[in-house]
CSV table of C-alpha atoms in Angstrom, one decimal:
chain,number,residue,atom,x,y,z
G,1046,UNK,CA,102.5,72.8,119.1
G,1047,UNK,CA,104.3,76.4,118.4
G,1048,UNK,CA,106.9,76.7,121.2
G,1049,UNK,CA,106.4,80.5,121.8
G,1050,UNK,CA,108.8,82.6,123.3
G,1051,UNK,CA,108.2,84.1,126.8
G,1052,UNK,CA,109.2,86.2,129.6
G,1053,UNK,CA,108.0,86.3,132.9
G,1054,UNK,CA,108.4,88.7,135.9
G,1055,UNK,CA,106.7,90.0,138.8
G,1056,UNK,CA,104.2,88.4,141.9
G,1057,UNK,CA,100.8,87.9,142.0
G,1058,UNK,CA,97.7,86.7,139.9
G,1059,UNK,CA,99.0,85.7,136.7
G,1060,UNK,CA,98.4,88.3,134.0
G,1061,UNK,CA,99.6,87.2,130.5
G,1062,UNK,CA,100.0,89.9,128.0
G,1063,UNK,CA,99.6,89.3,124.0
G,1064,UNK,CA,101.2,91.6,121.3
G,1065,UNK,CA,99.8,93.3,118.1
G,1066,UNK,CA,100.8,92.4,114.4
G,1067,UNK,CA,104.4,93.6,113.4
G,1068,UNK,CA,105.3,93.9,117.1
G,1069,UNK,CA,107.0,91.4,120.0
G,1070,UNK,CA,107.2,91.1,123.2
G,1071,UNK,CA,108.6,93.8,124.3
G,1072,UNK,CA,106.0,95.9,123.2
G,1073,UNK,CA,104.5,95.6,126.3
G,1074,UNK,CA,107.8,96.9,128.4
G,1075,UNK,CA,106.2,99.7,130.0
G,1076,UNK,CA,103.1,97.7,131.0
G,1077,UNK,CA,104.5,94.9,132.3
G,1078,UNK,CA,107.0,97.3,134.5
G,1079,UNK,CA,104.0,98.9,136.0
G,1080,UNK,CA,101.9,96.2,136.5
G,1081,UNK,CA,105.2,94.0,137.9
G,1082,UNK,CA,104.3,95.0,141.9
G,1083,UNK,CA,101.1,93.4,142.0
G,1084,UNK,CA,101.0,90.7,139.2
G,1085,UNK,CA,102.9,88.1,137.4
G,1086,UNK,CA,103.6,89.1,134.2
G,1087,UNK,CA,103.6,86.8,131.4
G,1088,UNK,CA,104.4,87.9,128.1
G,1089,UNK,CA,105.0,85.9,124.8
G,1090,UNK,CA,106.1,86.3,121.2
G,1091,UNK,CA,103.4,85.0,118.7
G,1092,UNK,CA,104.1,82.9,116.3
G,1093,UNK,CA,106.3,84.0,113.3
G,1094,UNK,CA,107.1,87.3,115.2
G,1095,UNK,CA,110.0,88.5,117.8
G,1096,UNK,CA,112.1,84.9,118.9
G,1097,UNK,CA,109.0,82.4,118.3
G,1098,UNK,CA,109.4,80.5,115.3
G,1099,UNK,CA,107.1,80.8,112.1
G,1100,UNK,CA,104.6,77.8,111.2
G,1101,UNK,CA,104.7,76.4,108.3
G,1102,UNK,CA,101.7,77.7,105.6
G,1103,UNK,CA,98.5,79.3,106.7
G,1104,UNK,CA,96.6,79.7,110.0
G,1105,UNK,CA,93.5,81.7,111.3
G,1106,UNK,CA,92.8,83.6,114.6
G,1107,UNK,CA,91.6,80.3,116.0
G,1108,UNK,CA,95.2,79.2,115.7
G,1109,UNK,CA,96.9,82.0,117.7
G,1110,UNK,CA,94.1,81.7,120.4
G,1111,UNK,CA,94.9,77.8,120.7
G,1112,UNK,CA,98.7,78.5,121.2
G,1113,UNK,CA,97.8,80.9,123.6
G,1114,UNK,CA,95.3,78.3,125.7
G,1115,UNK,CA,98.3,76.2,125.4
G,1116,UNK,CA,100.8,78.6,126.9
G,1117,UNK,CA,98.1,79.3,129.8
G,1118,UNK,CA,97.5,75.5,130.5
G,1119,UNK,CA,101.7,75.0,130.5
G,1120,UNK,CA,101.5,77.6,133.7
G,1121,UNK,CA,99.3,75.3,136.1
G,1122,UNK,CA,97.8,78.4,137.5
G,1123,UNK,CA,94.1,78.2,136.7
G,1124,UNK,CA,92.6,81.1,134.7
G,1125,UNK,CA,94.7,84.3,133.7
G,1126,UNK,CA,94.1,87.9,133.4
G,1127,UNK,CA,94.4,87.9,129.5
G,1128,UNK,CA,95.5,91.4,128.1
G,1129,UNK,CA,95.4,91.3,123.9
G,1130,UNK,CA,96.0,94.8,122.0
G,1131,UNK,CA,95.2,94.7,118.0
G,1132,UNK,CA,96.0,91.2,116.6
G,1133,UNK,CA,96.2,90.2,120.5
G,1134,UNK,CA,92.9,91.6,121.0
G,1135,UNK,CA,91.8,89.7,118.5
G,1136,UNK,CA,93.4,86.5,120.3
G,1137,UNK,CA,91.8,87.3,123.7
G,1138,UNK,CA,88.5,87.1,121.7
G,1139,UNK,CA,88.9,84.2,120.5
G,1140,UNK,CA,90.5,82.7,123.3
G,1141,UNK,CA,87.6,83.5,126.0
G,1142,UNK,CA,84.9,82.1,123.2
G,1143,UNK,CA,87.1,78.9,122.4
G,1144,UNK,CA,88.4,78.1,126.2
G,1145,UNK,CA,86.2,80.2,128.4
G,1146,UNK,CA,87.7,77.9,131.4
G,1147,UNK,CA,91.2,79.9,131.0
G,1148,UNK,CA,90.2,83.0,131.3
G,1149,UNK,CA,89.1,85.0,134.5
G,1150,UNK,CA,89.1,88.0,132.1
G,1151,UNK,CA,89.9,89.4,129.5
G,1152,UNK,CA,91.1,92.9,128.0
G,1153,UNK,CA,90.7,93.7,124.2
G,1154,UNK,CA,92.2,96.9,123.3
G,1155,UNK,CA,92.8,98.8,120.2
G,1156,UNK,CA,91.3,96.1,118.0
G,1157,UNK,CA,88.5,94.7,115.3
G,1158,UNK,CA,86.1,91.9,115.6
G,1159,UNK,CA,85.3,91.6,111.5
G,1160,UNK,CA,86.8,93.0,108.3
G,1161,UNK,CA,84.0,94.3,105.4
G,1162,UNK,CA,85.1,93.7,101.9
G,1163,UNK,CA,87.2,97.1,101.3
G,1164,UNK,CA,89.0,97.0,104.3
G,1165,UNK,CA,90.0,92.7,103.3
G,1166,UNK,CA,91.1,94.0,100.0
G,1167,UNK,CA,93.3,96.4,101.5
G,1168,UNK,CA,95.0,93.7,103.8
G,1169,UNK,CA,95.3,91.6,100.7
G,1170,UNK,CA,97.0,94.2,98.6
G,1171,UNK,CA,99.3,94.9,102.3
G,1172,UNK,CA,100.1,90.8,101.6
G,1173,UNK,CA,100.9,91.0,98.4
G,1174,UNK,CA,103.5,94.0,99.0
G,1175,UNK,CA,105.0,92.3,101.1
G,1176,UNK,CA,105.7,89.4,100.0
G,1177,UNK,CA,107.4,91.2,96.8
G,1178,UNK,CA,109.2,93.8,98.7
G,1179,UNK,CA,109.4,92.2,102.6
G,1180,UNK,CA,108.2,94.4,105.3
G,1181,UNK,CA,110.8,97.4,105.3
G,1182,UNK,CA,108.4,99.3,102.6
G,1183,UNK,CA,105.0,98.8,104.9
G,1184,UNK,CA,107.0,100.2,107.8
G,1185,UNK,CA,106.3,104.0,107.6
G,1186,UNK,CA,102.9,103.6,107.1
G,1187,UNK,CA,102.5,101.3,109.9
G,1188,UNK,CA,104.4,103.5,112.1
G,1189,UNK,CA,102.0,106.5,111.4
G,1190,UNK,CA,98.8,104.6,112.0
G,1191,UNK,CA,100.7,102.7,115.5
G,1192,UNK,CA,101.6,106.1,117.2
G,1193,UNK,CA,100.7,110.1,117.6
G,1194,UNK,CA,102.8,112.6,115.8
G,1195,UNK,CA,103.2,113.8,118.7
G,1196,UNK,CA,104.7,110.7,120.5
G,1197,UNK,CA,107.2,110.0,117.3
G,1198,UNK,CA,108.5,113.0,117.7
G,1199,UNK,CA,109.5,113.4,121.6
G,1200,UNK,CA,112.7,113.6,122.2
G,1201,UNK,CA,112.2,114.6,126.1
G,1202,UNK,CA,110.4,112.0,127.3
G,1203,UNK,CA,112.0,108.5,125.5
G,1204,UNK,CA,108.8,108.3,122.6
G,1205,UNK,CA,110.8,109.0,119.7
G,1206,UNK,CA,113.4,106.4,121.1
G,1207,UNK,CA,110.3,103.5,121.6
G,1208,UNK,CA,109.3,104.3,117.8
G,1209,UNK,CA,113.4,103.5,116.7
G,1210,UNK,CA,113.0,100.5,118.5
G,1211,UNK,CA,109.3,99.0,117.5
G,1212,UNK,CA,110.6,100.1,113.5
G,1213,UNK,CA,113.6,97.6,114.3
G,1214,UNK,CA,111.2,95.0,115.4
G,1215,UNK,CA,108.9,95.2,112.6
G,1216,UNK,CA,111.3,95.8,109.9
G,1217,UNK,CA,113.1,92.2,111.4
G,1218,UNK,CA,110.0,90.3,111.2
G,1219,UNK,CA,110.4,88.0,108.1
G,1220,UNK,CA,108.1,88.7,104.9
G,1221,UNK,CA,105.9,85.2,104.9
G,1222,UNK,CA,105.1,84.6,108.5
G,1223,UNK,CA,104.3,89.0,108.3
G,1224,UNK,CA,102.0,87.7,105.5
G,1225,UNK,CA,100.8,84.7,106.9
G,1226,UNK,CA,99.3,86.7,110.4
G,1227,UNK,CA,98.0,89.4,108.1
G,1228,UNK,CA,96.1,86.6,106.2
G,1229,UNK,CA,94.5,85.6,109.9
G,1230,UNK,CA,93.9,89.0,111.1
G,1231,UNK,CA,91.8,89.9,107.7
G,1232,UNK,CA,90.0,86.4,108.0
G,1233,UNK,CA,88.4,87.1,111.6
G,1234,UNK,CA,84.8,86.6,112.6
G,1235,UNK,CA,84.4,87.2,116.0
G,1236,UNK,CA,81.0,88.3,116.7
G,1237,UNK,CA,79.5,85.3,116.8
G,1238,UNK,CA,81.4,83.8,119.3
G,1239,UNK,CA,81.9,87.5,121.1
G,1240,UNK,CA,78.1,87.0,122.2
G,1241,UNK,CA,78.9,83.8,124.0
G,1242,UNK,CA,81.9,85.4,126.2
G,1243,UNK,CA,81.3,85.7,129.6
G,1244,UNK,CA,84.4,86.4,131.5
G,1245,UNK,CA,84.4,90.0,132.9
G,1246,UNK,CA,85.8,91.9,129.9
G,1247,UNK,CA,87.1,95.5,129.3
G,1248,UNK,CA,87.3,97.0,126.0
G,1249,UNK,CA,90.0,99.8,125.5
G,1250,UNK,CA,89.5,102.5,122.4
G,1251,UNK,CA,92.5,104.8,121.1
G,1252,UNK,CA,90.5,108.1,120.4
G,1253,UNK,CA,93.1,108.9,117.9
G,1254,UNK,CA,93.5,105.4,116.4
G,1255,UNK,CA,93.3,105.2,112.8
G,1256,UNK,CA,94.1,101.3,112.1
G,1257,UNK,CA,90.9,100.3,114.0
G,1258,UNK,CA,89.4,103.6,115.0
G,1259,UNK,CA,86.8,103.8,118.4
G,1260,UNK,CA,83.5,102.6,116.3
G,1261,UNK,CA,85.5,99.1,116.3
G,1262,UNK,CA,85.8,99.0,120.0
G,1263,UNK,CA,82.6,100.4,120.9
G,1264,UNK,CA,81.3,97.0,118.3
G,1265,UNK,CA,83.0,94.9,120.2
G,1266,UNK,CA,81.8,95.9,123.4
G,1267,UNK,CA,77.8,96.5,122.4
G,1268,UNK,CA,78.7,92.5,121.7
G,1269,UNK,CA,80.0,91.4,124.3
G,1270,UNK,CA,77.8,90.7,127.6
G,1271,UNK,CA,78.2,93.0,130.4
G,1272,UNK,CA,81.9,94.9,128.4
G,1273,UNK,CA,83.4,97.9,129.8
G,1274,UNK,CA,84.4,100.3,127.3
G,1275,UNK,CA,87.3,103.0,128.2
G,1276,UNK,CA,89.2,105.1,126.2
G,1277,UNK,CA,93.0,106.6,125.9
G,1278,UNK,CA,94.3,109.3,124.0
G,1279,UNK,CA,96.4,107.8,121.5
G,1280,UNK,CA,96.7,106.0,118.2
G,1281,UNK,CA,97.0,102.5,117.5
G,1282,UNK,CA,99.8,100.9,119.8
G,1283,UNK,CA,97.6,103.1,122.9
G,1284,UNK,CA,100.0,100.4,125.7
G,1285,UNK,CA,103.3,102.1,124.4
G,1286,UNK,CA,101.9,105.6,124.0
G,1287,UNK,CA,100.2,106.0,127.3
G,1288,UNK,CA,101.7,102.6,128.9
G,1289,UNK,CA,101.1,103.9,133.0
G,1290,UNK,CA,97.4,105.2,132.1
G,1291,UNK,CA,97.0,101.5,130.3
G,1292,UNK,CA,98.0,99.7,133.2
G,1293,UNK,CA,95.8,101.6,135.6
G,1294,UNK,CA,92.6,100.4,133.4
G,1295,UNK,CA,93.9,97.0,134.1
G,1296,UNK,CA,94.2,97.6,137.7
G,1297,UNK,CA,90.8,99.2,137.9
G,1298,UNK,CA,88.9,96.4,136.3
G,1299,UNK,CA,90.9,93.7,137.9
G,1300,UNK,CA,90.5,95.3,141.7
G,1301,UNK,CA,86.9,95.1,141.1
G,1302,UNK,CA,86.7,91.6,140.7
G,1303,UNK,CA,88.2,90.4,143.9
């Protein structure tokens, strides 16, 4: 079992938030501080990334959804709201298709459900830099494809400072256990089991998202039974960029399930 790291605040249904590749925990700051009044907010470090430990060798998406049914069945609380952005989006699939009994929905934002053969080589040749050079010399590339120009570049409003700080965390996060989740993000194949998810489920595009732009959402969602789709204007990383608009399509779809 991979003891991941957590932190948990607020009152209220429990809402457990997972991160994208490259990031932690604390990716999810502004979320989690808007979503705090109403909801218990559980957020966690996957494995290999922020203060959870690596695992030894390779692992698939399968994997990441298991730790997280563990973490959700450690909580006694009956099924979660379960929030996933990129590679998290990509763990809420696979979560609601492998435990459907732990989910009372789930949000997939900013993500992919399969890779096609170009877009596999380029994770591969993303591995192998990687584990040459470590993750500093991915870092600019990933910061332009996580965030606006726009939003790297405010000064006024604290973006500029959120970009310093998510470079820190990626550039921190070791080269093997980097390569080792980008080895199970390029291996998905969710659609088959997307078409068995029944949970309530929204699906949230970034119009200006280049790492997995709206087409990948809008996928998702024609495959999933009964999916919302909803969009935000950012790029990749749309809960830092527009964290308040995030949360309120959280709210929205959760309010109409009571």
């Amino acid at each position: 079992m991979t003891q991941l790291h957590t932190v948990k605040q607020g009152q209220g249904p429990l809402v457990v938030l997972s991160h994208a590749l490259g990031c932690d925990l604390t990716m999810w700051d502004g979320v989690a501080a808007a979503l705090q009044d109403r909801y218990t907010v559980l957020r966690y470090d996957q494995r290999g990334h922020g203060q959870t430990p690596a695992t030894a060798g390779a692992y698939s998406m399968d994997d990441l959804a298991d730790d997280a049914a563990e973490l959700i069945r450690a909580q006694g609380a009956g099924p979660v709201h379960f929030v996933g952005l990129s590679m998290g989006g990509m763990t809420a699939q696979a979560l609601a298709a492998r435990h459907p009994e732990l989910v009372r929905s789930i949000v997939i934002a900013n993500s992919a459900a399969s890779y096609d053969a170009a877009a596999r080589a380029m994770w591969q040749a993303r591995i192998d830099t990687v584990r040459v050079n470590g993750v500093p010399p991915i870092a600019d590339g990933a910061l332009q494809r996580w965030f606006t120009p726009e939003f790297r570049a405010d000064q006024v409003n604290g973006g500029a400072e959120r970009v310093a700080k998510l470079r820190a965390v990626l550039e921190a996060t070791p080269a093997l256990p980097y390569a080792a989740a980008c080895a199970a993000v390029a291996g998905i194949a969710l659609d088959e089991g997307n078409a068995r998810i029944a949970c309530p489920t929204l699906v949230i595009a970034g119009s200006r998202d280049e790492a997995t732009p709206p087409a990948m959402s809008q996928a998702i969602a024609d495959r999933i039974p009964g999916a919302q789709l909803a969009s935000l204007d950012a790029a990749h990383l749309s809960a830092v960029e527009q964290p308040e608009a995030f949360a309120q399509l959280l709210k929205g779809l959760w309010a109409g399930l009571r």
